[in-house]
mmCIF file of N, CA and C in Angstrom:
data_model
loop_
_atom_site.group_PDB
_atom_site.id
_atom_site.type_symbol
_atom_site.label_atom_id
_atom_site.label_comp_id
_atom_site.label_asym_id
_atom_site.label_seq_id
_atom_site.Cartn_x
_atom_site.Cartn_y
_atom_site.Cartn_z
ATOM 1 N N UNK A 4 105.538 120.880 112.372
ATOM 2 C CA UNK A 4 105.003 119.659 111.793
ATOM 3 C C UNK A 4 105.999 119.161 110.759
ATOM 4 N N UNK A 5 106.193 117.800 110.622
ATOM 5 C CA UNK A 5 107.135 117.197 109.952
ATOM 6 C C UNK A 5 106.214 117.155 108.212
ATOM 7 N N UNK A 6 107.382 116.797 107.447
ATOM 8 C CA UNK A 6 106.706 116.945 106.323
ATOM 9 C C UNK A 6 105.871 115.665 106.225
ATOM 10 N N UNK A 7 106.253 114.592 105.975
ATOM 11 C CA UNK A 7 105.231 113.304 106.159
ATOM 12 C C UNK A 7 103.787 113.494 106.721
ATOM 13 N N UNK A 8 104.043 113.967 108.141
ATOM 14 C CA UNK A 8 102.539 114.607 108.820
ATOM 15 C C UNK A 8 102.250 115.660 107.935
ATOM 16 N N UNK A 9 102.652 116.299 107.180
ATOM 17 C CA UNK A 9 101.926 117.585 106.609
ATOM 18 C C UNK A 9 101.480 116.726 104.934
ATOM 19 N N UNK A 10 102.473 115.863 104.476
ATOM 20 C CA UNK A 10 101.558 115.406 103.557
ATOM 21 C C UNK A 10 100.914 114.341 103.882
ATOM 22 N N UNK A 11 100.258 113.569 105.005
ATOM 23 C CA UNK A 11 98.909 112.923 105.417
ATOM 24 C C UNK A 11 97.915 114.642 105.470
ATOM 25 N N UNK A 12 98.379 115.363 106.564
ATOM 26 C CA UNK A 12 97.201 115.933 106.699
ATOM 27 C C UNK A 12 96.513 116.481 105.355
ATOM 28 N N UNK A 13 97.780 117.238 105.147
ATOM 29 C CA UNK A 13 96.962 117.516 103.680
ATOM 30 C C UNK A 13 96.042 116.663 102.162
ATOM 31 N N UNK A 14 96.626 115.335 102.567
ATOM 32 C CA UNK A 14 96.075 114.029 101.462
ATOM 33 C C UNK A 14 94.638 113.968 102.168
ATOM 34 N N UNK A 15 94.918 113.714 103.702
ATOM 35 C CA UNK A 15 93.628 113.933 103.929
ATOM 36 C C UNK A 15 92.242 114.784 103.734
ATOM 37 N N UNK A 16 92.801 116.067 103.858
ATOM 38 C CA UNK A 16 92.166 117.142 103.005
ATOM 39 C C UNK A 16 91.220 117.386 102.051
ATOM 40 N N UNK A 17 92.259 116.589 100.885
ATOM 41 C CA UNK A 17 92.063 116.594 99.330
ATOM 42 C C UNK A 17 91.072 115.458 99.803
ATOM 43 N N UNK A 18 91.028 114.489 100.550
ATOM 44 C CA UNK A 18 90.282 112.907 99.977
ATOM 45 C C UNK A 18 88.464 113.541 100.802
ATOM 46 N N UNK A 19 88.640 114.260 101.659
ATOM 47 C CA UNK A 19 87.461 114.733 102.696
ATOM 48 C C UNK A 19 86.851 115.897 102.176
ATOM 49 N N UNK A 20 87.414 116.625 100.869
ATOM 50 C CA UNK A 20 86.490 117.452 99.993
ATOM 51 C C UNK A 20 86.302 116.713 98.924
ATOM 52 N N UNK A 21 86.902 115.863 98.447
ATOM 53 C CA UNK A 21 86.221 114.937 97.161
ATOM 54 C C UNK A 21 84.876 114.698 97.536
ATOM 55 N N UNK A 22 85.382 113.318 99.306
ATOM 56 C CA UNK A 22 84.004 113.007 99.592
ATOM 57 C C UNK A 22 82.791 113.731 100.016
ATOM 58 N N UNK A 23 83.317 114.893 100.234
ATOM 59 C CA UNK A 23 82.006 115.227 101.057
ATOM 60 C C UNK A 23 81.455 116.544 99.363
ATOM 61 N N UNK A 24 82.375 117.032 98.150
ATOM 62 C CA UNK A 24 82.001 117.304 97.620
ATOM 63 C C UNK A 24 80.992 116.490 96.212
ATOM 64 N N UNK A 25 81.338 115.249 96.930
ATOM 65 C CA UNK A 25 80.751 114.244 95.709
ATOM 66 C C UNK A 25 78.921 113.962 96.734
ATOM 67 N N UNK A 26 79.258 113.914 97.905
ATOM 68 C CA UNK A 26 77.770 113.680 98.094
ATOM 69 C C UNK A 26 76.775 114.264 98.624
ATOM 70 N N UNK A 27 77.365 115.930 98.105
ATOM 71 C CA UNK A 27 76.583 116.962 98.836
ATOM 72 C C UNK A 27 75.729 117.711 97.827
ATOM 73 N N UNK A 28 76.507 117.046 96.208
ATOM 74 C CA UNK A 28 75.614 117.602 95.069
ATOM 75 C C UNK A 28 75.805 116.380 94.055
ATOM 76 N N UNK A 29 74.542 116.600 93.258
ATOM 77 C CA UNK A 29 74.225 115.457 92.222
ATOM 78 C C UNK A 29 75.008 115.598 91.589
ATOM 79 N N UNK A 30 75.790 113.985 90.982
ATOM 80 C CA UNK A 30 76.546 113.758 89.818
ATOM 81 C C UNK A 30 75.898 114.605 88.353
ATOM 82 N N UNK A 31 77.138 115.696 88.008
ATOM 83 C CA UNK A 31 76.532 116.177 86.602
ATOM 84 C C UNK A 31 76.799 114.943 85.621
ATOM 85 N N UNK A 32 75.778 115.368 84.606
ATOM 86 C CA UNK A 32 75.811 114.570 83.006
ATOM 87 C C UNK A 32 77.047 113.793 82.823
ATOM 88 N N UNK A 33 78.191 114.522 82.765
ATOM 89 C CA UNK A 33 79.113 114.147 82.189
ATOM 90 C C UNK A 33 79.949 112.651 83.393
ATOM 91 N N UNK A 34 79.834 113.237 84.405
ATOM 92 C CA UNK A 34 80.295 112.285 85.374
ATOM 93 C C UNK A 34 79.685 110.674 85.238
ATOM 94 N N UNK A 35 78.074 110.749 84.966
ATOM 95 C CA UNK A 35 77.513 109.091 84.835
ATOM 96 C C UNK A 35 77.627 109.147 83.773
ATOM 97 N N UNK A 36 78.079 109.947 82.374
ATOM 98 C CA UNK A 36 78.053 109.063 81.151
ATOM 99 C C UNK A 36 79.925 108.485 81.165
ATOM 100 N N UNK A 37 80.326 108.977 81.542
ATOM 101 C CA UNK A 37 81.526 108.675 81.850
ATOM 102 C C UNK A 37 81.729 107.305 82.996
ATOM 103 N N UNK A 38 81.109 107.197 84.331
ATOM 104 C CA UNK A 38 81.114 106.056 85.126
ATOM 105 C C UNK A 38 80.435 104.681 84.265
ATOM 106 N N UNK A 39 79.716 105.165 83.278
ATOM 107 C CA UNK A 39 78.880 103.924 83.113
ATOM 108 C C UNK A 39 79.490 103.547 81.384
ATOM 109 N N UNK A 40 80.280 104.020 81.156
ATOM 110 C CA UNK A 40 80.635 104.265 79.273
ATOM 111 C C UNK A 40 79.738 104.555 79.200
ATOM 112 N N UNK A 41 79.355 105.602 78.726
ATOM 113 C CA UNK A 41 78.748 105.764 77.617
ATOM 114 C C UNK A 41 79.516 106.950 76.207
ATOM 115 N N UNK A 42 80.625 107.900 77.471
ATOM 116 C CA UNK A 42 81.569 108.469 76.587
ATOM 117 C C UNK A 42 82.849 107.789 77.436
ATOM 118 N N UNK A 43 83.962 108.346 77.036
ATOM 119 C CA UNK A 43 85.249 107.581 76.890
ATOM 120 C C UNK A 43 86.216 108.639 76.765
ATOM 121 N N UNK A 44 87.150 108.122 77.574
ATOM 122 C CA UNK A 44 88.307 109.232 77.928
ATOM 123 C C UNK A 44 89.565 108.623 77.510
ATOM 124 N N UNK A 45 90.853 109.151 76.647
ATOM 125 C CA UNK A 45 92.200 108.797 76.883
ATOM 126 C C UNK A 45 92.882 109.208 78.296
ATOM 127 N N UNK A 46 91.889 109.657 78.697
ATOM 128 C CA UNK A 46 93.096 110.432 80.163
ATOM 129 C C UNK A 46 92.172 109.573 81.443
ATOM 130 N N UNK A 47 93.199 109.790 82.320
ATOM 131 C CA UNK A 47 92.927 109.635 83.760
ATOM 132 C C UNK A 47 93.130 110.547 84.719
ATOM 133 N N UNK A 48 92.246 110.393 86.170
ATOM 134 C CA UNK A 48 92.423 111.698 86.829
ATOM 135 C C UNK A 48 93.033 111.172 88.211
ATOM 136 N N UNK A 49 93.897 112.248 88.629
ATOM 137 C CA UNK A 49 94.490 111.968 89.651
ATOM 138 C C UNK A 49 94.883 113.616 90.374
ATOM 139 N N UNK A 50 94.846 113.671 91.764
ATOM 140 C CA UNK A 50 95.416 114.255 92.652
ATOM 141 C C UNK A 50 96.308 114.282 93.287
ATOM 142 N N UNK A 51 97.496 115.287 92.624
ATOM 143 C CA UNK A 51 98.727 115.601 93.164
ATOM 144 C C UNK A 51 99.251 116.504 93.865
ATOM 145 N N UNK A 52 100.113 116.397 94.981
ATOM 146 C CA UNK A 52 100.658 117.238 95.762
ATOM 147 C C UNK A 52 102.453 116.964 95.879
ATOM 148 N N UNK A 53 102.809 117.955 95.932
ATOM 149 C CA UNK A 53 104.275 118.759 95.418
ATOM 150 C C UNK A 53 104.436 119.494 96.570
ATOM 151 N N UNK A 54 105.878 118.890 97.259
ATOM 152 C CA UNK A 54 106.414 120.073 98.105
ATOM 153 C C UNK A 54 107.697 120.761 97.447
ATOM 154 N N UNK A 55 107.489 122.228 97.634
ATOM 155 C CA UNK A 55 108.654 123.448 96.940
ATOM 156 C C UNK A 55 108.265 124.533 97.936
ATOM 157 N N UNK A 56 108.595 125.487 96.830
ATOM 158 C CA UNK A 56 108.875 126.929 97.621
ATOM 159 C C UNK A 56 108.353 127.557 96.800
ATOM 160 N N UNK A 57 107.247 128.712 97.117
ATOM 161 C CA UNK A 57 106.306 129.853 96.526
ATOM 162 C C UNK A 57 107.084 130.873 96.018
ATOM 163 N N UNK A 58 107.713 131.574 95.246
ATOM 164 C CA UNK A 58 107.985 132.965 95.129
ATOM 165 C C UNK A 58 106.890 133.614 94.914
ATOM 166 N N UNK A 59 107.370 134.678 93.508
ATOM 167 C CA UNK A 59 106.490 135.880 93.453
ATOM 168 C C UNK A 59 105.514 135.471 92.530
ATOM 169 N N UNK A 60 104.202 134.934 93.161
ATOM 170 C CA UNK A 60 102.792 134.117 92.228
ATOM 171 C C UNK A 60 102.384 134.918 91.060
ATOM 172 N N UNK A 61 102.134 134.710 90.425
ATOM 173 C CA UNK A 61 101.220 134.944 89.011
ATOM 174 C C UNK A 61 99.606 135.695 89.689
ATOM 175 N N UNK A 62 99.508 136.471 89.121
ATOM 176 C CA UNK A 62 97.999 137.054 89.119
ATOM 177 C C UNK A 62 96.690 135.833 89.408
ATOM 178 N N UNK A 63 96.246 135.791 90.552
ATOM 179 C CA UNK A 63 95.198 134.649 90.370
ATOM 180 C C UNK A 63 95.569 134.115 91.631
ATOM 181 N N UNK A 64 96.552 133.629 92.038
ATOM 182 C CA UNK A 64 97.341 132.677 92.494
ATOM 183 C C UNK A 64 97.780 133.127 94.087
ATOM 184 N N UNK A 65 97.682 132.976 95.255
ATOM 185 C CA UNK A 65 98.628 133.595 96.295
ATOM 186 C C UNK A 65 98.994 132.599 97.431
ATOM 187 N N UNK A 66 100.082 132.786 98.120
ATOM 188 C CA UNK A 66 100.998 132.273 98.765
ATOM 189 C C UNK A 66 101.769 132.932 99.330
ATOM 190 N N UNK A 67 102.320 132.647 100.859
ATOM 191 C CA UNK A 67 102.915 133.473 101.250
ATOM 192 C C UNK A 67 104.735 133.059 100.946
ATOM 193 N N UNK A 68 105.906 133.572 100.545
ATOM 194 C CA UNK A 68 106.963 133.009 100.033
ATOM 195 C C UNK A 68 107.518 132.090 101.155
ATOM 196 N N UNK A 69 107.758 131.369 100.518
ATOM 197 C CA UNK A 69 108.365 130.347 101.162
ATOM 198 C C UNK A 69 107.794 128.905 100.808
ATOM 199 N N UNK A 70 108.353 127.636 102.369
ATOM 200 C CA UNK A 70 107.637 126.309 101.702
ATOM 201 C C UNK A 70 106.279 126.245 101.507
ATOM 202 N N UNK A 71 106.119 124.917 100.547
ATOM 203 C CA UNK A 71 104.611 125.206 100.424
ATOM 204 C C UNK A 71 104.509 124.097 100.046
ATOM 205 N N UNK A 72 103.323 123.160 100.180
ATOM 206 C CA UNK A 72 102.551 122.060 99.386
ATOM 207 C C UNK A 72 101.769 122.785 98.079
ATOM 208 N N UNK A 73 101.973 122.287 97.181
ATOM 209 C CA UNK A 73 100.969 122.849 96.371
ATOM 210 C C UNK A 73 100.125 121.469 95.505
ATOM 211 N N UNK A 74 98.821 121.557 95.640
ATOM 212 C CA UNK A 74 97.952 120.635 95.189
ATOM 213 C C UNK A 74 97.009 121.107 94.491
ATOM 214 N N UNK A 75 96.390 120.057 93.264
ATOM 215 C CA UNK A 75 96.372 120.278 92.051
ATOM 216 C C UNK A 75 95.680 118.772 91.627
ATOM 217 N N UNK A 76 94.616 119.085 91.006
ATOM 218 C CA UNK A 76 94.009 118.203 90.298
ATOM 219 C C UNK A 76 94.279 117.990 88.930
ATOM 220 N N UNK A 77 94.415 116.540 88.050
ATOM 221 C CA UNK A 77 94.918 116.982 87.123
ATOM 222 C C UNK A 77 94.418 115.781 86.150
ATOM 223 N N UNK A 78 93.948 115.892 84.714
ATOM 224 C CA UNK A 78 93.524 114.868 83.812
ATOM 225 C C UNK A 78 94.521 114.562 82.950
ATOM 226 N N UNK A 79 95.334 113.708 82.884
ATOM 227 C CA UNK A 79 96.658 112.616 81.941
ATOM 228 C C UNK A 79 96.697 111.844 81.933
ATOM 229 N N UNK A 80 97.507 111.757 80.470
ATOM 230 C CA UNK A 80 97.634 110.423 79.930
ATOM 231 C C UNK A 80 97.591 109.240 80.710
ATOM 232 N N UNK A 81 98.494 109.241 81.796
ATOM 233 C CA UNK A 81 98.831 108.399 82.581
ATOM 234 C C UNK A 81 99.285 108.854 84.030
ATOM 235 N N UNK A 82 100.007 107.621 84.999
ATOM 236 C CA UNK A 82 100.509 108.133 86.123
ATOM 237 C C UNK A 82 101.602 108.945 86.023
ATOM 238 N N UNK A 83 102.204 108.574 85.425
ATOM 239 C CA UNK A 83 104.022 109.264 84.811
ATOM 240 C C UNK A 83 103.998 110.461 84.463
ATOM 241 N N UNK A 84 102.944 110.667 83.656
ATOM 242 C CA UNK A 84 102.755 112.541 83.429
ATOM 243 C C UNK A 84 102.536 113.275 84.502
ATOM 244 N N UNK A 85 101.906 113.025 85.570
ATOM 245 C CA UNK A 85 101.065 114.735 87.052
ATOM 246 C C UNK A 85 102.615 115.011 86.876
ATOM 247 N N UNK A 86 103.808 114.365 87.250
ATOM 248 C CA UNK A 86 105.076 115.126 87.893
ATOM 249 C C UNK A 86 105.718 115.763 87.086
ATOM 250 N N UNK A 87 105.689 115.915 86.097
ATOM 251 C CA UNK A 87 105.676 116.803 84.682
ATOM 252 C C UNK A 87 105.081 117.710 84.667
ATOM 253 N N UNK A 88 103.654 117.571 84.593
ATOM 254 C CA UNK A 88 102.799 118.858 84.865
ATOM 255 C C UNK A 88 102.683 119.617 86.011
ATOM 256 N N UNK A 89 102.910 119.014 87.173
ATOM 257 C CA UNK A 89 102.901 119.757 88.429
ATOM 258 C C UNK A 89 104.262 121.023 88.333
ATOM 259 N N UNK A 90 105.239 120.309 87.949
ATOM 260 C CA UNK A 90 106.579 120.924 87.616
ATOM 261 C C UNK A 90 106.664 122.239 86.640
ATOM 262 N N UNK A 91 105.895 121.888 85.818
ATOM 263 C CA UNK A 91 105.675 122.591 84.470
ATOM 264 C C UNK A 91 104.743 123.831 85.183
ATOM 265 N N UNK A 92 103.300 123.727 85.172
ATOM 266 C CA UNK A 92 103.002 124.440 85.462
ATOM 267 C C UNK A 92 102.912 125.134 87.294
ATOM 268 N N UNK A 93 104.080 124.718 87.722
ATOM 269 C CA UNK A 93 104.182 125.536 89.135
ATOM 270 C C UNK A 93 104.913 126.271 88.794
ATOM 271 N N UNK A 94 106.037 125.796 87.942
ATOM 272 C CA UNK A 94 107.368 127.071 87.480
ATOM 273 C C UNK A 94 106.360 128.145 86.695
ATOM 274 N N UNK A 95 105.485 128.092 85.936
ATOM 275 C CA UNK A 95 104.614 129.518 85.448
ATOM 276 C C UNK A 95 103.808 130.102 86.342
ATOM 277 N N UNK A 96 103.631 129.255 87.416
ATOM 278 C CA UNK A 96 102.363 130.525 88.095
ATOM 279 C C UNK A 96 103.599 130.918 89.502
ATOM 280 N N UNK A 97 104.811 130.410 89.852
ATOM 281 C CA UNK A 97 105.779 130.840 90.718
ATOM 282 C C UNK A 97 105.932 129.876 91.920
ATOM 283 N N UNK A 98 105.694 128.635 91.311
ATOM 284 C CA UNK A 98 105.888 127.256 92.095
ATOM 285 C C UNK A 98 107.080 126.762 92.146
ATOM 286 N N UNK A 99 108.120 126.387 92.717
ATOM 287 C CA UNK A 99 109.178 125.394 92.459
ATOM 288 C C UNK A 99 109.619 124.324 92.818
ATOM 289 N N UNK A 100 109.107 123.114 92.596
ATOM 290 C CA UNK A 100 108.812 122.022 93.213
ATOM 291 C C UNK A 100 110.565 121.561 93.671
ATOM 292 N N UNK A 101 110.891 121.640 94.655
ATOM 293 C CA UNK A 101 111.958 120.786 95.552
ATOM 294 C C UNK A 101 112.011 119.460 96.152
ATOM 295 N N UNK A 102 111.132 118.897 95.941
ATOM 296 C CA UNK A 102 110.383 117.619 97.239
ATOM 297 C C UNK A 102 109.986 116.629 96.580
ATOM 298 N N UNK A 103 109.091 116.090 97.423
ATOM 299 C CA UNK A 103 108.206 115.128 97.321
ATOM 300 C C UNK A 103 106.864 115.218 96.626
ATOM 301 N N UNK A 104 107.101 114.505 95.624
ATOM 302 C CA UNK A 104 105.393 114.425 94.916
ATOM 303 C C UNK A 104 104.921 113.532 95.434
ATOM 304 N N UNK A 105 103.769 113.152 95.461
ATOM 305 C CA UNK A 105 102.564 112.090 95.490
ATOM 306 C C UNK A 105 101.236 112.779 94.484
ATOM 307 N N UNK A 106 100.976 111.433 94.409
ATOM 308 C CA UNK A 106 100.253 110.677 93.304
ATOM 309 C C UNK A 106 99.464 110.149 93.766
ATOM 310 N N UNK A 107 97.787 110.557 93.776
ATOM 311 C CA UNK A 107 96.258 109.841 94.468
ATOM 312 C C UNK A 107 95.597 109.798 93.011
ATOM 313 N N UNK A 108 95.065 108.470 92.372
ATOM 314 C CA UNK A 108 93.980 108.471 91.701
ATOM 315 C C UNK A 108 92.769 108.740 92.717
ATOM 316 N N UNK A 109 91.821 109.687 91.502
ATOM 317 C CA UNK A 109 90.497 110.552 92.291
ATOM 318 C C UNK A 109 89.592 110.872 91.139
ATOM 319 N N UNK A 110 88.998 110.783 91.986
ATOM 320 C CA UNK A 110 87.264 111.090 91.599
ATOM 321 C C UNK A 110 87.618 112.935 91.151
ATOM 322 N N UNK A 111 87.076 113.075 89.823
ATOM 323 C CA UNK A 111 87.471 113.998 88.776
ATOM 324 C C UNK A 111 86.154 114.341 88.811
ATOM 325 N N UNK A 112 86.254 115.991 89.399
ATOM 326 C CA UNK A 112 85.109 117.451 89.852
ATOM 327 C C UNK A 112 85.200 118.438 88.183
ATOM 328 N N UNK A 113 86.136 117.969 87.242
ATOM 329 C CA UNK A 113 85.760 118.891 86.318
ATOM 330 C C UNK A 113 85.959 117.807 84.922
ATOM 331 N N UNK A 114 85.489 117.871 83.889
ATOM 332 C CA UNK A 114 85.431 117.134 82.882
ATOM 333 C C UNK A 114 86.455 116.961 81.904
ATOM 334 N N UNK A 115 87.201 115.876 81.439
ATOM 335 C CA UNK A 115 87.769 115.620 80.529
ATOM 336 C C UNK A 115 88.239 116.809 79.620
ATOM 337 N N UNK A 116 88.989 117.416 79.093
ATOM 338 C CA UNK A 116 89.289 117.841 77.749
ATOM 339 C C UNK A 116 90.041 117.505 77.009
ATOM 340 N N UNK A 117 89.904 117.925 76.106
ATOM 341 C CA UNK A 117 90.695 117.389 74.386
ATOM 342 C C UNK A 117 92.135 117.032 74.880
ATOM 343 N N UNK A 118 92.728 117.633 75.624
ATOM 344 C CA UNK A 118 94.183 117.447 76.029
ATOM 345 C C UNK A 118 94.570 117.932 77.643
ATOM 346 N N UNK A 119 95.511 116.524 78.007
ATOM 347 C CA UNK A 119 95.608 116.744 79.396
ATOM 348 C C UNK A 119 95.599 117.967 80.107
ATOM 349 N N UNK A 120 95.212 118.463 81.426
ATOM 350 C CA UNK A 120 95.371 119.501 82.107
ATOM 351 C C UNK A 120 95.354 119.466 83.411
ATOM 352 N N UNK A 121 95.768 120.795 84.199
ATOM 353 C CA UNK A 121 95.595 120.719 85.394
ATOM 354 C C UNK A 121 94.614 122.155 86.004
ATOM 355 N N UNK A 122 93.840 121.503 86.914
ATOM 356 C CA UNK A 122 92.700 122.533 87.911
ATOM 357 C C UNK A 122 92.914 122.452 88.954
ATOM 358 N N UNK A 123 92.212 123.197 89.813
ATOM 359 C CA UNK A 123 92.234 123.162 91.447
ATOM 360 C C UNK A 123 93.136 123.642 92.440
ATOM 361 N N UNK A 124 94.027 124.183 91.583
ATOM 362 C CA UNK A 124 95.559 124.307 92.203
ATOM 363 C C UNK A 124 95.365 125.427 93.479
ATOM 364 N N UNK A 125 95.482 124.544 94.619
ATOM 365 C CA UNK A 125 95.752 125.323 96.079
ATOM 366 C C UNK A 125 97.426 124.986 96.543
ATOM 367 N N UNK A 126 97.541 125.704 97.372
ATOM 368 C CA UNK A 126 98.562 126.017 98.018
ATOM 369 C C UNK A 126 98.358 125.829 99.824
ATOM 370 N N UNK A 127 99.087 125.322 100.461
ATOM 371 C CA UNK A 127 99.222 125.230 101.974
ATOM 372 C C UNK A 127 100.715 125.343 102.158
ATOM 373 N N UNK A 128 101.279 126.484 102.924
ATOM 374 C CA UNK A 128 102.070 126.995 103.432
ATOM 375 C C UNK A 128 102.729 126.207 104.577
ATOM 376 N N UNK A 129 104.288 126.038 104.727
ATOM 377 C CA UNK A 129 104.320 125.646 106.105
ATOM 378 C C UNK A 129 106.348 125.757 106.549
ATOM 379 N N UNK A 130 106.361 125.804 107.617
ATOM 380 C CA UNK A 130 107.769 125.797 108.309
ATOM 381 C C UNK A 130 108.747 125.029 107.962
#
């Protein structure tokens, strides 16, 4: 599989567990006080995917070595920051981004905190 086809399939992925994780359980608290103001965020959320190469993962974390997509949900400042953070924290858990990023604004499964971050971080392996 070419990389282009591997990052559709995989965008696809990410967009077909949002949806089907957004309407298979009720919006928590924080999600409608947030859709409707009632609280207020400096950050924005977006879903990023990074093609590199896996080495030897961090405790938590697994992959088999070699290429890899690695995707990652993430709350920042802005658009300009995920490729910073994707970078940043793939080099600590044994990520090394070589490739192509993309950048999906998305519907955000974990809540705001005090300062940008990243969750969700999977890995898909490939030739």
């Amino acid at each position: 599989m070419n990389i282009p086809n591997l990052f559709a399939a995989i965008t696809l992925m990410f967009i077909a567990t949002s949806v089907q994780g957004e309407s298979m359980s009720d919006d928590s608290d924080w999600k409608l006080k947030l859709r409707y103001g009632k609280e207020t965020t400096p950050y924005s959320h977006f879903t990023v995917l990074a093609e590199g190469v896996c080495g030897d993962m961090k405790e938590g974390f697994s992959c088999p070595k070699g290429n890899a997509i690695m995707g990652m949900k993430v709350w920042a400042n802005d658009i300009d920051e995920p490729p910073y953070m994707v970078k940043s924290i793939g080099n600590q858990i044994g990520f090394e981004v070589t490739g192509e990023i993309q950048i999906y604004s998305t519907e955000p499964e974990e809540p705001p905190r005090e300062n940008p971050h990243g969750y969700d971080i999977q890995f898909t392996p490939f030739d």
